[in-house]
Amino acid sequence: MSNIDPSALSKEKILDAYERISHYLMKTPVHISTTVDSIVGKKVFFKCENFQKTGSFKARGALNAVLSKMCQEKNAKNFAGIVTHSSGNHGTALSWACQTQSIPCTVVVPKDTPFNKIESIKTYGSRLEFCEPNPTSRVEVAGRLSEENKLLLVKPYDDYDVMAGQGTVAVEFLQQIPDLDAILVSVSGGGLISGISVYAKSINPNIKIFAVEPAGKRLGKCLENKKRNLEGKEPTFLNTRAEGIKTEMCGELTFPIISKYIHPDDVFTVTDDQMIEATKFIFKRMKMVIELSAGAAVAALFSDKMKNNYPNLKNIGVILCGGNIDIDNLPW
């Protein structure tokens, strides 16, 4: 496991990112529900990143990366645009971010990406390239396009500028609700939980950051063994309907940060059925549209593990990370 460069992602870098991007973005609201509070026996605060530009927290990291990297003279001179690979939300966010700066953008997406996310990327004028539905193909195609067309590659999570942008979620959340005891964060590649952990722990070292994963990811076991790749095999996508969190392994840069701040016992594993029921609950009772990756964090909140293992926590934050669900093809 690689060592963390403490200067690469810090409270100061995240605050710099917030200063850089905040006037482009919404300060997303925090919603509460007395019904939820009564179910879990705690005060719960939902950070509504489903209301953010492009429908997810990804706009934060994407915009910070674009503004940070393309303001560098060498990048502006040497690159004709930006390329990334994404299962949807990062691609949409980067497309929007590039559009705000009139920078050409290319997005590599797996062939099985939901139609609504493909259409969302197209809305912002990006060029789409399709790849096989596996992590290796995504990376290879994006890398080839970067070299052939002189495009700057912005990775969806394994990038400190992206992580710093995602960390601004915690800047706002702790301004809005300063006395949070814990925050539940859905995890895919790990950019969001890395940024949130670095900032939140710098403000309150005792705050718990809970990682929420789909079944099959085995993040807890990875943390126990301090290995992001337990078997040394090619990465795959998880068999989950929550396409926003289907990446099996955390990133090479994100995993050391997660290892530093997240205890293996603080990983919650949820099934697709649990995500679906939690997502439907938010639709019905809180009248909000969220996607399954956000429903994962809600499912963890409602879990027996939360009830039995953390009875003393009083104020729980839940990141509703996105709302980009295909309403013409709901996953239930």
XYZ file of C-alpha atoms in Angstrom:
332
model
C 0.000 0.000 0.000
C 1.382 3.393 -1.008
C 1.988 6.125 1.526
C -0.215 9.192 1.756
C 1.273 12.472 0.673
C -0.203 14.722 3.398
C 0.236 17.821 1.262
C -1.709 16.334 -1.664
C -5.074 16.287 0.126
C -5.536 18.430 3.215
C -8.062 20.637 4.957
C -6.387 23.638 3.293
C -6.616 22.100 -0.190
C -10.299 21.349 0.346
C -11.011 24.887 1.544
C -9.136 26.213 -1.499
C -11.344 24.033 -3.667
C -14.471 25.387 -1.968
C -13.349 28.946 -2.627
C -12.656 28.039 -6.254
C -15.922 26.285 -7.088
C -18.589 27.545 -4.687
C -19.933 30.362 -6.847
C -20.643 27.899 -9.674
C -22.504 25.393 -7.484
C -25.433 25.068 -5.133
C -24.987 24.923 -1.392
C -27.185 21.876 -1.168
C -29.830 21.760 1.560
C -30.029 19.456 4.561
C -33.376 17.719 5.011
C -34.755 16.052 8.107
C -37.598 13.616 8.772
C -39.225 12.973 12.139
C -40.385 9.633 10.752
C -36.791 8.595 10.050
C -35.687 9.849 13.461
C -38.325 7.722 15.167
C -37.352 4.621 13.160
C -33.636 4.778 13.958
C -33.806 6.428 17.373
C -31.377 9.172 16.380
C -31.473 12.600 14.791
C -30.725 12.171 11.108
C -29.637 14.839 8.651
C -29.712 14.205 4.906
C -27.212 16.185 2.803
C -29.033 16.473 -0.510
C -26.387 16.205 -3.207
C -29.150 14.848 -5.432
C -30.056 18.547 -5.838
C -26.538 19.538 -6.927
C -25.671 20.658 -10.461
C -25.842 17.634 -12.799
C -27.701 15.698 -10.101
C -24.811 14.513 -7.950
C -21.834 15.481 -5.807
C -19.592 14.705 -8.780
C -19.940 18.284 -10.054
C -17.742 19.440 -7.178
C -14.718 17.300 -7.957
C -15.050 17.627 -11.706
C -15.176 21.417 -11.615
C -12.297 21.695 -9.179
C -10.191 19.457 -11.398
C -10.996 21.473 -14.530
C -10.334 24.831 -12.894
C -7.185 23.642 -11.108
C -5.580 21.819 -14.011
C -6.498 23.989 -16.969
C -5.443 27.204 -15.237
C -1.903 25.836 -15.397
C -0.229 27.365 -18.435
C 1.530 24.142 -19.446
C -1.776 22.247 -19.535
C -3.632 24.987 -21.390
C -0.842 25.005 -23.986
C -0.231 21.265 -24.326
C -3.754 19.815 -24.273
C -6.601 20.270 -26.750
C -9.279 19.254 -24.262
C -10.147 16.810 -21.495
C -11.023 13.118 -21.471
C -12.375 10.867 -18.737
C -13.987 7.474 -18.215
C -17.213 7.118 -16.256
C -20.287 5.008 -15.639
C -22.360 8.169 -15.803
C -22.308 10.761 -13.041
C -18.650 11.790 -13.307
C -18.957 11.958 -17.084
C -21.973 14.232 -16.830
C -20.281 16.374 -14.192
C -17.054 16.749 -16.158
C -19.017 17.569 -19.312
C -20.817 20.339 -17.448
C -17.591 21.616 -15.894
C -15.852 21.737 -19.264
C -18.838 23.508 -20.809
C -18.585 26.278 -18.187
C -15.002 26.913 -19.357
C -15.584 26.260 -23.106
C -13.202 23.281 -23.040
C -13.820 20.281 -25.348
C -14.611 17.098 -23.425
C -14.634 13.406 -24.346
C -16.236 10.792 -22.091
C -15.599 7.048 -22.306
C -18.612 5.094 -21.038
C -19.306 1.350 -20.769
C -21.734 -0.022 -23.332
C -24.220 -0.903 -20.587
C -24.427 2.620 -19.112
C -28.079 3.570 -18.451
C -29.685 5.586 -21.242
C -30.593 8.487 -18.971
C -26.937 9.014 -18.010
C -25.781 8.834 -21.636
C -28.362 11.451 -22.614
C -27.295 13.630 -19.688
C -23.669 13.614 -20.885
C -24.796 14.535 -24.401
C -26.728 17.509 -23.014
C -23.459 19.284 -22.236
C -21.994 18.754 -25.689
C -19.353 16.136 -24.919
C -18.131 13.545 -27.366
C -18.978 9.994 -26.294
C -16.806 6.926 -26.803
C -18.077 3.490 -25.789
C -15.997 0.728 -24.245
C -16.486 -2.790 -22.946
C -18.285 -2.976 -19.577
C -15.212 -3.543 -17.426
C -12.767 -1.234 -15.621
C -9.744 -2.244 -17.711
C -11.423 -1.316 -20.999
C -12.482 2.061 -19.611
C -8.955 2.937 -18.589
C -7.367 1.651 -21.800
C -9.728 3.499 -24.134
C -9.439 6.761 -22.189
C -5.654 6.456 -22.136
C -5.493 5.819 -25.884
C -7.708 8.805 -26.652
C -5.606 10.975 -24.339
C -2.420 10.124 -26.243
C -3.880 10.222 -29.752
C -5.760 13.494 -29.362
C -3.614 15.343 -26.791
C -6.366 15.306 -24.177
C -5.777 15.773 -20.462
C -7.022 12.721 -18.573
C -9.126 13.517 -15.483
C -9.815 10.309 -13.573
C -13.186 9.942 -11.840
C -11.797 9.446 -8.320
C -8.043 8.748 -8.280
C -7.118 12.411 -8.556
C -6.344 14.728 -5.636
C -8.085 17.703 -7.270
C -11.215 15.596 -7.677
C -11.001 14.410 -4.051
C -10.559 17.967 -2.801
C -13.674 19.016 -4.684
C -15.671 16.144 -3.212
C -14.438 17.122 0.240
C -16.368 20.382 -0.051
C -19.496 18.354 0.744
C -18.131 18.073 4.288
C -17.251 21.787 4.411
C -20.884 22.667 3.841
C -22.361 19.858 5.908
C -20.377 20.729 9.024
C -21.239 24.409 8.592
C -24.908 23.450 8.447
C -24.848 20.781 11.191
C -21.707 21.294 13.323
C -22.431 18.605 15.916
C -22.603 15.524 13.692
C -21.374 12.348 15.385
C -21.052 10.353 12.168
C -21.502 10.550 8.398
C -22.641 7.700 6.144
C -20.987 7.736 2.710
C -21.549 5.351 -0.197
C -18.263 4.149 -1.690
C -17.269 3.234 -5.225
C -13.768 4.356 -6.207
C -13.426 6.295 -2.953
C -13.084 9.926 -4.006
C -16.046 11.186 -1.996
C -15.244 9.378 1.233
C -11.567 10.394 0.958
C -12.383 14.091 0.700
C -15.062 13.946 3.385
C -12.804 12.000 5.777
C -9.842 14.346 5.460
C -11.904 17.462 6.069
C -14.314 16.118 8.706
C -11.544 14.498 10.765
C -9.546 17.746 10.669
C -12.519 19.559 12.206
C -13.555 16.826 14.636
C -11.128 13.905 15.128
C -13.836 11.953 16.954
C -16.406 12.013 14.166
C -17.088 8.596 12.652
C -17.072 8.181 8.891
C -19.004 5.102 7.815
C -18.314 3.508 4.439
C -21.290 1.914 2.668
C -20.662 -0.665 -0.032
C -22.630 -3.050 -2.241
C -22.342 -6.749 -1.496
C -19.196 -8.215 -3.041
C -16.893 -5.214 -2.650
C -15.267 -6.529 0.572
C -13.867 -3.155 1.584
C -13.782 -4.162 5.243
C -11.584 -7.154 4.445
C -9.364 -4.969 2.248
C -8.904 -2.540 5.137
C -8.146 -5.357 7.569
C -5.453 -6.705 5.247
C -4.290 -3.252 4.076
C -4.643 -4.456 0.487
C -6.885 -2.779 -2.100
C -6.643 -5.842 -4.349
C -7.016 -8.937 -2.202
C -6.242 -11.530 -4.886
C -4.053 -9.449 -7.193
C -6.554 -9.938 -10.030
C -7.909 -7.738 -12.780
C -10.562 -5.342 -11.430
C -14.170 -5.979 -12.358
C -17.534 -4.316 -11.910
C -19.748 -5.608 -9.135
C -23.019 -7.333 -9.927
C -25.279 -4.588 -8.569
C -28.130 -2.514 -9.928
C -26.518 0.534 -8.342
C -24.324 1.457 -11.308
C -22.980 4.514 -9.470
C -21.139 2.304 -6.953
C -20.303 -0.774 -9.008
C -16.520 -0.262 -9.030
C -15.044 -3.234 -7.179
C -11.761 -1.710 -5.978
C -10.986 1.661 -4.481
C -8.290 3.693 -6.201
C -4.542 3.562 -5.745
C -4.625 7.090 -4.317
C -7.913 6.838 -2.434
C -7.298 3.515 -0.685
C -4.452 4.729 1.572
C -6.618 7.666 2.674
C -9.576 5.392 3.383
C -7.264 3.043 5.285
C -6.112 5.900 7.487
C -9.550 7.175 8.432
C -12.017 4.263 8.176
C -11.975 1.355 10.625
C -12.818 -2.014 9.034
C -15.705 -2.456 11.478
C -17.223 0.803 10.224
C -17.959 -0.594 6.761
C -21.622 -1.348 6.058
C -22.473 -3.879 3.359
C -25.923 -3.644 1.782
C -27.759 -5.743 -0.797
C -29.563 -4.500 -3.867
C -32.902 -5.329 -2.242
C -31.996 -3.196 0.782
C -30.935 -0.309 -1.463
C -34.168 -0.548 -3.421
C -36.354 -0.521 -0.318
C -34.443 2.428 1.120
C -34.667 4.346 -2.161
C -38.409 3.716 -2.358
C -38.753 4.915 1.239
C -37.121 8.253 0.358
C -39.346 8.584 -2.716
C -42.506 7.886 -0.753
C -41.879 9.471 2.639
C -39.480 12.345 1.905
C -40.689 13.060 -1.657
C -37.186 13.122 -3.109
C -35.742 11.448 -6.180
C -32.505 9.611 -5.394
C -30.555 6.893 -7.168
C -29.658 3.516 -5.698
C -26.143 4.581 -4.722
C -27.739 7.161 -2.425
C -30.240 4.580 -1.262
C -27.301 2.456 -0.124
C -26.435 4.981 2.596
C -30.074 5.094 3.684
C -30.149 1.295 3.842
C -27.109 1.340 6.118
C -28.862 3.877 8.345
C -31.828 1.503 8.722
C -29.663 -1.581 9.275
C -29.510 -3.759 12.359
C -25.780 -3.057 12.490
C -26.430 0.664 12.994
C -29.000 -0.063 15.695
C -26.968 -2.677 17.558
C -23.372 -1.459 17.169
C -23.752 2.306 17.553
C -26.447 2.980 20.176
C -24.646 6.038 21.584
C -24.496 8.047 18.370
C -27.032 10.855 18.448
C -26.624 12.943 15.275
C -26.090 11.059 12.020
C -25.392 12.600 8.632
C -26.358 10.777 5.458
C -24.964 11.800 2.076
C -27.645 11.474 -0.601
C -24.953 11.364 -3.243
C -27.082 11.560 -6.378
C -30.506 11.572 -7.973
C -29.800 10.386 -11.496
C -32.174 7.451 -11.672
C -33.861 6.430 -14.917
C -37.502 7.229 -14.201
C -38.578 5.362 -17.353
C -36.822 2.216 -16.190
C -36.916 2.145 -12.402
C -34.811 -0.659 -10.860
C -37.728 -2.343 -9.077
